[in-house]
mmCIF file of C-alpha atoms in Angstrom:
data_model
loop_
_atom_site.group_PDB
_atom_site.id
_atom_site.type_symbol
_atom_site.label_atom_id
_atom_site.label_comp_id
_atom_site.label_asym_id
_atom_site.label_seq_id
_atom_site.Cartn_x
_atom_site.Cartn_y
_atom_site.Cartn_z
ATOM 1 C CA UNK A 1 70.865 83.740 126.965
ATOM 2 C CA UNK A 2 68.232 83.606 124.303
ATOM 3 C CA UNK A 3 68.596 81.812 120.963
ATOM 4 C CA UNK A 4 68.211 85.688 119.140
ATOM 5 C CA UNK A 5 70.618 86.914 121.430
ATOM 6 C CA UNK A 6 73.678 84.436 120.811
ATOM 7 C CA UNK A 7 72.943 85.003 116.764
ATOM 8 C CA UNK A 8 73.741 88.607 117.172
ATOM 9 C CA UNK A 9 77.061 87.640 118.676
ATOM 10 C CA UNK A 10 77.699 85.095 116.787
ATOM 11 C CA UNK A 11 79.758 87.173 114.354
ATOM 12 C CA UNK A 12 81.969 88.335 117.020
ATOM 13 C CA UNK A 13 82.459 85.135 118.237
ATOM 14 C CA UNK A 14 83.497 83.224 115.059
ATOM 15 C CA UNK A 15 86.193 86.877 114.659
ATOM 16 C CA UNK A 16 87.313 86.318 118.468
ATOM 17 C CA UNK A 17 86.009 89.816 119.057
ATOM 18 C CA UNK A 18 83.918 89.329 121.930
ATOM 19 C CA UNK A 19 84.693 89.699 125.624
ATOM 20 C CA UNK A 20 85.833 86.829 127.717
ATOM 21 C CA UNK A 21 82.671 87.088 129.612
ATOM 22 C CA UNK A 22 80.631 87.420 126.999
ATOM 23 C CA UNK A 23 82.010 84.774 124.972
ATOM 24 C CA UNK A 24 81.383 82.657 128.041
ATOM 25 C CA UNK A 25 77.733 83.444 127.718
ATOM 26 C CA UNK A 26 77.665 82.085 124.245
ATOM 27 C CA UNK A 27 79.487 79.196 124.815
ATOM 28 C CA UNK A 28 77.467 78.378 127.624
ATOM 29 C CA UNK A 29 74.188 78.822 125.489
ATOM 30 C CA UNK A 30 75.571 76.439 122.675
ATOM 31 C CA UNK A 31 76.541 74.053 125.063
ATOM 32 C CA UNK A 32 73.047 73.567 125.215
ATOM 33 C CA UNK A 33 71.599 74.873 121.780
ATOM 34 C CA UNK A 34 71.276 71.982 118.771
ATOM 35 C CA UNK A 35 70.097 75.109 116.744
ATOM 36 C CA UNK A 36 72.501 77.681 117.627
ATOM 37 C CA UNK A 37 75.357 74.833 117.142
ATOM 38 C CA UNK A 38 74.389 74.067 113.807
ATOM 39 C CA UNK A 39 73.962 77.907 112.460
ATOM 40 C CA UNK A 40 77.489 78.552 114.126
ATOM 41 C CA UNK A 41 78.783 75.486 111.687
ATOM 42 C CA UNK A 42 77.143 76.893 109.226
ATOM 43 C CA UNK A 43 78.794 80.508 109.377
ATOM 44 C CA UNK A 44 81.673 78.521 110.073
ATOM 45 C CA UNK A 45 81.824 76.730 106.707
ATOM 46 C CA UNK A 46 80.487 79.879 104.382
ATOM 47 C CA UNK A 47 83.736 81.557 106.144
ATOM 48 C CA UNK A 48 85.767 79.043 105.324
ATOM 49 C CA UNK A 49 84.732 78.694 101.574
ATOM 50 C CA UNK A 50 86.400 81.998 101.113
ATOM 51 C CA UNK A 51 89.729 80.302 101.548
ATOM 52 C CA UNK A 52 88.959 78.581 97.902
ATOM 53 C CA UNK A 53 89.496 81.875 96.220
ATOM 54 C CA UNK A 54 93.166 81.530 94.978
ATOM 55 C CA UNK A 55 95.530 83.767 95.845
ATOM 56 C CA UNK A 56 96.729 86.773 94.119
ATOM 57 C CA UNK A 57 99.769 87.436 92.637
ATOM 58 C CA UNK A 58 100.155 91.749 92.684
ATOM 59 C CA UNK A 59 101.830 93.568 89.935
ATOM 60 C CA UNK A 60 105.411 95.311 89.967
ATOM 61 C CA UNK A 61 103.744 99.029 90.672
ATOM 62 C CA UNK A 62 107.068 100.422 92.005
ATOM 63 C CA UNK A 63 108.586 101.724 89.149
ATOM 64 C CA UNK A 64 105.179 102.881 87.559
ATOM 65 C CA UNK A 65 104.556 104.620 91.371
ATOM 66 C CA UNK A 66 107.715 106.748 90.430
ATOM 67 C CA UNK A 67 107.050 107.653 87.708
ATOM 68 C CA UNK A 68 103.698 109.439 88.705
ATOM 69 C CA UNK A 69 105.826 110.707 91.250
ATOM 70 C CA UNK A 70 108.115 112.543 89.051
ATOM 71 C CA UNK A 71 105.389 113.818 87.343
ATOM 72 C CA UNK A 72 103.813 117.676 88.698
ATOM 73 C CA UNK A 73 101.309 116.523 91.354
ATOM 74 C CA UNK A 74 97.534 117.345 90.082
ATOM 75 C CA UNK A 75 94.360 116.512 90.872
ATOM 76 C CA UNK A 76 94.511 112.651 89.506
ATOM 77 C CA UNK A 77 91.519 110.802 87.914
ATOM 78 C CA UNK A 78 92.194 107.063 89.255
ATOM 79 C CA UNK A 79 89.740 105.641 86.795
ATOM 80 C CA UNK A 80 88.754 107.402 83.924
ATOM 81 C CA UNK A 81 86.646 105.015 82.871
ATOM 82 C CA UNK A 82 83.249 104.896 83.542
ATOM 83 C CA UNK A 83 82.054 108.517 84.421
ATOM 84 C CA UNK A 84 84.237 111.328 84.227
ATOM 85 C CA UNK A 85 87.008 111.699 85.904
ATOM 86 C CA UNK A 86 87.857 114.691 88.636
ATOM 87 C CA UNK A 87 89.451 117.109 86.118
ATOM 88 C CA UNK A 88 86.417 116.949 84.247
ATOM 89 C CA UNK A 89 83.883 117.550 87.301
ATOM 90 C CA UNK A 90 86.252 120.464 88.684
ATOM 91 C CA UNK A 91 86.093 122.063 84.984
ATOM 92 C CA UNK A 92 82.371 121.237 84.711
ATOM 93 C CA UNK A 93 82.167 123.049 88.223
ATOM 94 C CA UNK A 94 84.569 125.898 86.998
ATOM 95 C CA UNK A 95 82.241 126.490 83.970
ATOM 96 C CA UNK A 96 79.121 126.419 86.202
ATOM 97 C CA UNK A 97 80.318 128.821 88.781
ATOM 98 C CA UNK A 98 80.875 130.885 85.727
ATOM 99 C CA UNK A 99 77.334 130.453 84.197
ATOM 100 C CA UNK A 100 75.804 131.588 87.665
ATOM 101 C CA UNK A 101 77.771 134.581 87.951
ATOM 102 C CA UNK A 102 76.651 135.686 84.354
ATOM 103 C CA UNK A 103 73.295 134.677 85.374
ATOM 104 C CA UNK A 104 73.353 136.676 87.930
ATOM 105 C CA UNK A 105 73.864 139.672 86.004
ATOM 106 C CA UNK A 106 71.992 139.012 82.314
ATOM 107 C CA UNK A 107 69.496 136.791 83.273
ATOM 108 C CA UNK A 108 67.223 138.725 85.023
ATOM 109 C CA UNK A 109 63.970 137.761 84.302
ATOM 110 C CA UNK A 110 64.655 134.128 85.069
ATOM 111 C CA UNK A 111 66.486 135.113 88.215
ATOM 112 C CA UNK A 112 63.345 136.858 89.068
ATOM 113 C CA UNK A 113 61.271 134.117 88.946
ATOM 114 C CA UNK A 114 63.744 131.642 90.967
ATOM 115 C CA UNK A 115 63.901 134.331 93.762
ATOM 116 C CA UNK A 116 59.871 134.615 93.747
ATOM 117 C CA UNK A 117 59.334 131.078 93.639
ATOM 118 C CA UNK A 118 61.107 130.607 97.757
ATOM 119 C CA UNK A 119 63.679 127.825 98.066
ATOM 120 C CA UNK A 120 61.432 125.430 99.035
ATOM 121 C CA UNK A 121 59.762 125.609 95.201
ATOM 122 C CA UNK A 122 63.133 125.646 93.744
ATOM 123 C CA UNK A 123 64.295 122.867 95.009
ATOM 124 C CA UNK A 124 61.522 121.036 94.147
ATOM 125 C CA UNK A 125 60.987 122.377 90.650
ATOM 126 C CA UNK A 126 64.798 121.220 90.405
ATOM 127 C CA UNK A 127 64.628 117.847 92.276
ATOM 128 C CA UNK A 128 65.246 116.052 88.974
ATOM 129 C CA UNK A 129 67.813 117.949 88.309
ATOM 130 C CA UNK A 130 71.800 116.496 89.298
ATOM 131 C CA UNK A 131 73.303 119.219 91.375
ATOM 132 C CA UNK A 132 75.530 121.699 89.859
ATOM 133 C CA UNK A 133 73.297 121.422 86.967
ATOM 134 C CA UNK A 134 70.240 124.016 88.122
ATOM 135 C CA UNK A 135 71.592 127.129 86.510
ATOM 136 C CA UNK A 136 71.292 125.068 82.854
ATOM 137 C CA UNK A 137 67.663 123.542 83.794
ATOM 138 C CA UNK A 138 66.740 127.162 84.576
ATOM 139 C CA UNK A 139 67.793 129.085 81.491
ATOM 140 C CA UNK A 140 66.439 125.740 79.376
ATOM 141 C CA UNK A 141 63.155 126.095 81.245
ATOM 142 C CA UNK A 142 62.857 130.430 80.793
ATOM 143 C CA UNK A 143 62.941 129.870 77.469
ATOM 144 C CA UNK A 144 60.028 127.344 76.822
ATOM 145 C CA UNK B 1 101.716 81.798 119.175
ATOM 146 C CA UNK B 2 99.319 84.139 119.382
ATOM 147 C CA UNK B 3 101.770 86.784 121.521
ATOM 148 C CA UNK B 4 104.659 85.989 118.783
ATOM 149 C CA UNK B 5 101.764 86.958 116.118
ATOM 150 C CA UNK B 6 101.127 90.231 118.361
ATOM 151 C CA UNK B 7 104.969 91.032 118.569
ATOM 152 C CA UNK B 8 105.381 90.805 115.183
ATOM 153 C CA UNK B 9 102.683 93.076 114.339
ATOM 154 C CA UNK B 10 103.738 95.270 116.738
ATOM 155 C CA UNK B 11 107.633 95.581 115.296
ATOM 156 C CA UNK B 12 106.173 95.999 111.612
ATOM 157 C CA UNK B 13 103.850 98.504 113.175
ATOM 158 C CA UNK B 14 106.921 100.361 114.671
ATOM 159 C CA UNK B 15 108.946 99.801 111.740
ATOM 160 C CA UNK B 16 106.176 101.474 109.262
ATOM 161 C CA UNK B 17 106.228 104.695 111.428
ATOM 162 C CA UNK B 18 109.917 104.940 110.962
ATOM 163 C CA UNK B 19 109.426 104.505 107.410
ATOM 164 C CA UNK B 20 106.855 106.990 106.783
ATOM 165 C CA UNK B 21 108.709 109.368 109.241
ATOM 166 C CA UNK B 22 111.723 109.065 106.389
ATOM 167 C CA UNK B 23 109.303 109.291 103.304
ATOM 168 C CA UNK B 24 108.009 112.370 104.954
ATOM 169 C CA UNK B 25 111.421 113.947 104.644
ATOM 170 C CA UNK B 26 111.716 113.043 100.918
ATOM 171 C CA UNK B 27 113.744 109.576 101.432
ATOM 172 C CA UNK B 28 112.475 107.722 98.272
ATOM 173 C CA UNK B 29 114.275 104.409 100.088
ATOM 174 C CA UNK B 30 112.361 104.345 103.021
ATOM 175 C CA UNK B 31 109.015 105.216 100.407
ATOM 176 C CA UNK B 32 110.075 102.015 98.258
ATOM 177 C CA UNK B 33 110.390 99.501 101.737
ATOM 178 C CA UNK B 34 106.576 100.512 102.167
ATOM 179 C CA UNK B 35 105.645 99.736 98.469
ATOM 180 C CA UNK B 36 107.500 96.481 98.259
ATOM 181 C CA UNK B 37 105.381 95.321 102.089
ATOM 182 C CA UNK B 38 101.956 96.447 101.175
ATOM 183 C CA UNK B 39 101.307 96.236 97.439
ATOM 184 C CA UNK B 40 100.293 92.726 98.137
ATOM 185 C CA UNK B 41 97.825 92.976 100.370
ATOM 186 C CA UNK B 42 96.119 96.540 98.744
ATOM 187 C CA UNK B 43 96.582 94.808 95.486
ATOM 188 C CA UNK B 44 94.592 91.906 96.978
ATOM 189 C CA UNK B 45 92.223 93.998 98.833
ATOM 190 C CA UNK B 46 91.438 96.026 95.605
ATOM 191 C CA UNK B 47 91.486 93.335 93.241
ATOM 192 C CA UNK B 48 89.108 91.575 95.508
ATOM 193 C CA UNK B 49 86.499 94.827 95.945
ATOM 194 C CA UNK B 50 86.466 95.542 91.550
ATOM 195 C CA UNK B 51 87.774 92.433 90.032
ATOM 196 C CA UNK B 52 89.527 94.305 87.384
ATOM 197 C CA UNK B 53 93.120 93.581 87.507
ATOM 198 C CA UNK B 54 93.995 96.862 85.577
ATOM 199 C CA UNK B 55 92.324 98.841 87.330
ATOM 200 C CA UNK B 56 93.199 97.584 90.760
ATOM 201 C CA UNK B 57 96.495 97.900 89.526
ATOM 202 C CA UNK B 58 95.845 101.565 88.602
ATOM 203 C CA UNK B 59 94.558 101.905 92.109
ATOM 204 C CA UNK B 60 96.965 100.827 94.063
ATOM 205 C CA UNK B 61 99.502 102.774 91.720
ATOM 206 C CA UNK B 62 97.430 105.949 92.910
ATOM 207 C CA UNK B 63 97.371 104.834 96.262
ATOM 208 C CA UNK B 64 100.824 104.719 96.884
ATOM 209 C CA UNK B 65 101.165 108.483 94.681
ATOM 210 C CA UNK B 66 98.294 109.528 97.634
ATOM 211 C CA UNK B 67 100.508 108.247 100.340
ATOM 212 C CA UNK B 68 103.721 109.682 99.438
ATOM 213 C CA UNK B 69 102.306 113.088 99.182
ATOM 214 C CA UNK B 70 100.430 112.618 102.003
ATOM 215 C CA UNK B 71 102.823 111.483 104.259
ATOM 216 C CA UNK B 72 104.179 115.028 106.126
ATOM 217 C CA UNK B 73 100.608 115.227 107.329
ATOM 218 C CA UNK B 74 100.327 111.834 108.516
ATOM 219 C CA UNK B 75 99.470 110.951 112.474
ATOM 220 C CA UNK B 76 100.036 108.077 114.219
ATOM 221 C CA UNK B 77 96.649 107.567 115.580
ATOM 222 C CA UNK B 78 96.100 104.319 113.086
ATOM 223 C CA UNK B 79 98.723 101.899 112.033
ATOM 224 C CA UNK B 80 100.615 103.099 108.876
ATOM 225 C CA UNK B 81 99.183 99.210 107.358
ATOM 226 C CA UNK B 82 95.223 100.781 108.323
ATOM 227 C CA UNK B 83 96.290 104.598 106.834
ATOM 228 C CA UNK B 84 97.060 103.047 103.853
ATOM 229 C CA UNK B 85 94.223 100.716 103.027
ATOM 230 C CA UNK B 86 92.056 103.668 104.199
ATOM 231 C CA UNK B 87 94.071 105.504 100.956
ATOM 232 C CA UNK B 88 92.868 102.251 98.869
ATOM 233 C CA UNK B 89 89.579 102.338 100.109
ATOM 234 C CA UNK B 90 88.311 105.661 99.584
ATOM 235 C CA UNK B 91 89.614 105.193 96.147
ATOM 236 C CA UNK B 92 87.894 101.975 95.622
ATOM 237 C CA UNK B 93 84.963 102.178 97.259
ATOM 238 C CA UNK B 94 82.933 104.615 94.448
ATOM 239 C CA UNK B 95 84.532 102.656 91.572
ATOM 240 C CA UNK B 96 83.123 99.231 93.666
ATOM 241 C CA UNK B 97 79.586 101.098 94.095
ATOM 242 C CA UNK B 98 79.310 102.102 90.443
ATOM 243 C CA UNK B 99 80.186 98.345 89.483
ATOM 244 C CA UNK B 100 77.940 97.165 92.076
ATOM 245 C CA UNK B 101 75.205 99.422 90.451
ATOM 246 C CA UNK B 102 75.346 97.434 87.044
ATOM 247 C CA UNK B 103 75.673 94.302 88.829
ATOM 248 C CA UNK B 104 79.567 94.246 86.728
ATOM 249 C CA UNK B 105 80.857 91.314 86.798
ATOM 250 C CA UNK B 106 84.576 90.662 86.248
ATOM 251 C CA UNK B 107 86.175 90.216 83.038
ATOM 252 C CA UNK B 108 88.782 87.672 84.069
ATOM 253 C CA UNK B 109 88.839 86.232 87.308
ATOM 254 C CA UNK B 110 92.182 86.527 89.617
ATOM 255 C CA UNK B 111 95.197 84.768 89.263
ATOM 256 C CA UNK B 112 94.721 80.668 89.202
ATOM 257 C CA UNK B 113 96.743 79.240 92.766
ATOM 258 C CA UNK B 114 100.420 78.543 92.521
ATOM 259 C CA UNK B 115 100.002 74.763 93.127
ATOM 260 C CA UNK B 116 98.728 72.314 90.083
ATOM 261 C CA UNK B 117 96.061 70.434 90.649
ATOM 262 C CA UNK B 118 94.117 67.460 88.549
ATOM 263 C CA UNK B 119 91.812 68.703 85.949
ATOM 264 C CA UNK B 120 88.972 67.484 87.635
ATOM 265 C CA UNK B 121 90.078 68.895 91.033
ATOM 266 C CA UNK B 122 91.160 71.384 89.432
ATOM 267 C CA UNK B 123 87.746 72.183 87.512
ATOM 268 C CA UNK B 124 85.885 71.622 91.039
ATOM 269 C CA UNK B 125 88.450 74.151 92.632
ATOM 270 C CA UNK B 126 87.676 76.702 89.833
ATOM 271 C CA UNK B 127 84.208 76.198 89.702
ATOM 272 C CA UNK B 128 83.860 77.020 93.657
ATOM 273 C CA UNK B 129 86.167 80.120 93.050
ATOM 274 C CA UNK B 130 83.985 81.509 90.169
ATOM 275 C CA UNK B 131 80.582 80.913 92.855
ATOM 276 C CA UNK B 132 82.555 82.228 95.881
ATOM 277 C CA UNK B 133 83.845 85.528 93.924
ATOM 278 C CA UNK B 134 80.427 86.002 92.233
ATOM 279 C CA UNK B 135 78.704 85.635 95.742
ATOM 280 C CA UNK B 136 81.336 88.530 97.201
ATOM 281 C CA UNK B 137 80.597 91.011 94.430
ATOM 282 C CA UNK B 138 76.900 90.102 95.115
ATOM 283 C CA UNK B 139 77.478 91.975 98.338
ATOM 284 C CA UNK B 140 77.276 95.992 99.057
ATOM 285 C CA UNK B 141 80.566 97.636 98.632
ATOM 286 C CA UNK B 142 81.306 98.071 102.428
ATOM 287 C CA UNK B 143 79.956 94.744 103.377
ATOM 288 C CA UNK B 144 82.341 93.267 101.145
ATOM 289 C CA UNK B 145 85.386 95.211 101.852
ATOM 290 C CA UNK B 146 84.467 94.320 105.708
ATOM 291 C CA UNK B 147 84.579 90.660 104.440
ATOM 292 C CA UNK B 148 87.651 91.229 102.694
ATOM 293 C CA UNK B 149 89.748 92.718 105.513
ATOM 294 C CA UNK B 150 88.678 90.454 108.358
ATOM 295 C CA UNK B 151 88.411 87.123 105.948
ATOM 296 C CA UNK B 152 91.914 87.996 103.899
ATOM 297 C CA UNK B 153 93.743 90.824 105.873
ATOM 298 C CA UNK B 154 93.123 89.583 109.763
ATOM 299 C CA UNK B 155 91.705 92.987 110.361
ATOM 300 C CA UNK B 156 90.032 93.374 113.854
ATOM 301 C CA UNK B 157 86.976 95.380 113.807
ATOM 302 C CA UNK B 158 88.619 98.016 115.029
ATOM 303 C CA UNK B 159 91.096 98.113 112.467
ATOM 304 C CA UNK B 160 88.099 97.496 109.921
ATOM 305 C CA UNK B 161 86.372 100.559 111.502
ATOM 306 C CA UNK B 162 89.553 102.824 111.051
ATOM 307 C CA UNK B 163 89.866 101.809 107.303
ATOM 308 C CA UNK B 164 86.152 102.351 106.853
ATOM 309 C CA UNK B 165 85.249 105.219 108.747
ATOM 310 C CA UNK B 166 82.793 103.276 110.528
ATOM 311 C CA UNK B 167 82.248 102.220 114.517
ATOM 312 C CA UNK B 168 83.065 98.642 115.642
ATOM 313 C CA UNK B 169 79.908 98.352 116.049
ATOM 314 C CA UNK B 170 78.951 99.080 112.241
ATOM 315 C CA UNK B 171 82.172 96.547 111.524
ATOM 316 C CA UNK B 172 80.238 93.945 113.507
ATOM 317 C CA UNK B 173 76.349 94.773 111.828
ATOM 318 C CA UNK B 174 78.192 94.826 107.989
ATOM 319 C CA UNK B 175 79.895 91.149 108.615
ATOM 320 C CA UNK B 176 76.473 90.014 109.942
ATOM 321 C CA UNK B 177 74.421 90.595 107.390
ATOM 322 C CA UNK B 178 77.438 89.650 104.702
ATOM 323 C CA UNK B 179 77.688 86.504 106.231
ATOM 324 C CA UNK B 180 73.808 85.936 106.131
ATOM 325 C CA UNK B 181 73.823 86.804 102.302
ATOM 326 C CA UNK B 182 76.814 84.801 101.968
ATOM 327 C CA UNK B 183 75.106 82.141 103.700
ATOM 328 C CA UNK B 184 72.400 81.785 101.563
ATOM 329 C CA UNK B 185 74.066 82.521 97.789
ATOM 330 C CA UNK B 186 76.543 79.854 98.954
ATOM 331 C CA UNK B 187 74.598 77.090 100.529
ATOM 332 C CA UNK B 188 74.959 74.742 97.689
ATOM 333 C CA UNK B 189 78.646 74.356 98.266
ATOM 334 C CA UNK B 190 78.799 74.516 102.470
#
């Protein structure tokens, strides 16, 4: 076994992962291996380095858990903080679907020119645009 | 040893189904045996991925909410232990890429250990903690919850794979190169 091959397994040896045959092979090649040896210590140490993070003592979340629970289920926004939150994307997507139907229908002239200008163009005259957000760069841009 | 450990696992395993067999049918009892095993670990898991104890707290709040609802349409092809951190996960994991974006680092780091050591031991300890957290958040999200679960939670890769949605193979190519970033942000203290 080669040097690069018994560094690719080293992970799975250090996590007991690897087959007994295979982890025969690598024990064999660091048998003989100063330099596979001392990288193995060496994962062996960074892994155990992690142990110095103290433990963690976890909240009571029972009683707040049933209390959500007794609440009408809805789309939830874990985190509201940073971004928005789901509500605010599925409204934001409500309103948008909205916007492209009425588009559809008043907007003609700049509906023209997205159906004239082939997908390929619109995507790329939109590519800096987030999507759900085209039909708003389009009516901005129809009326420069 | 190692067959007791295996045993074990395999009773809680059996146990959990039970359990979410009963929440399934509405039995809030069975639901609250589930919360009071596993907030521990998710909390740790979560706490570990954002390093925002409110907000890991607000996560694993959610999900547990996920979980109960969720539970009539649950399988037993993973453990109920792996469904469940798959629940935390998916919730954690955009939160931990946003954070990982602006390079946010923690506002207070986790709970100090239980025992009492010297100051200066005790300064040494912290000061290793602070390094050893910062190098973990210096690490992609799913590289570091692979870390997490195998390091903290005794995940097997396969496990790992079911909570991530990834192969074993991915498990074993996202501890890899962890371990070789870890390697080098933590080389002064190995």
């Amino acid at each position: 076994m080669r040097c690069a091959t018994a560094r690719r397994m080293m992970s799975r040896f250090l996590d007991d992962e690897l087959r007994p045959g295979s982890r025969a092979a690598v024990d064999g090649h660091l048998a003989g291996c100063p330099s596979c040896q001392a990288a193995l210590a060496d994962q062996r140490r960074i892994w155990a380095l992690l142990s110095s993070l103290p433990p963690v003592e976890p909240p009571d979340v029972l009683r707040a858990v049933e209390r959500r629970l007794a609440e009408p289920a809805g789309e939830p926004a874990p985190l509201a903080r940073p971004g928005l939150g789901l509500a605010a994307w599925a409204v934001a997507a409500a309103t948008l679907v909205g916007l492209l139907i009425w588009t559809g229908i008043w907007a003609g002239e700049a509906h023209h020119r997205a159906s004239v200008a082939g997908q390929g163009e619109l995507a790329e005259a939109f590519s800096d645009v987030p999507p759900g957000f085209e039909v708003l760069a389009l009516l901005e841009r129809s009326e420069k | 040893m190692a067959r007791e450990w295996l045993t074990d696992r395999a009773a809680a395993a059996d146990e959990d189904h039970e359990a979410i067999r009963r929440v399934a049918r509405g039995e809030r009892a069975a639901f609250r045996v589930l919360v009071e095993r596993y907030r521990a670990p998710l909390y740790s898991f979560v706490l570990r991925m954002i390093r925002r104890p409110a907000d890991a707290e607000e996560l694993v709040q959610e999900t547990f909410v996920r979980a109960f609802r969720a539970a009539p349409r649950y399988r037993p092809e993973a453990s109920v232990s792996t469904w469940l951190f798959h629940i935390a996960s998916r919730l954690t994991m955009n939160e931990a890429a946003r954070a990982h974006r602006r390079r946010e680092r923690a506002v207070e780091p986790p709970d100090l250990p239980t025992s009492a050591p010297g100051p200066e031991e005790s300064l040494a300890q912290k000061e290793l903690a602070d390094a050893v957290g910062a190098a973990l958040a210096e690490l992609p999200p799913k590289q570091r919850a692979a870390v997490v679960l195998s390091r903290f939670e005794g995940m097997s890769y396969r496990e790992i794979g079911q909570v991530l949605d990834v192969s074993e193979g991915a498990v074993d190519g996202l501890l890899q190169r962890a371990r070789r970033t870890l390697s080098t942000l933590l080389r002064a203290f190995a």
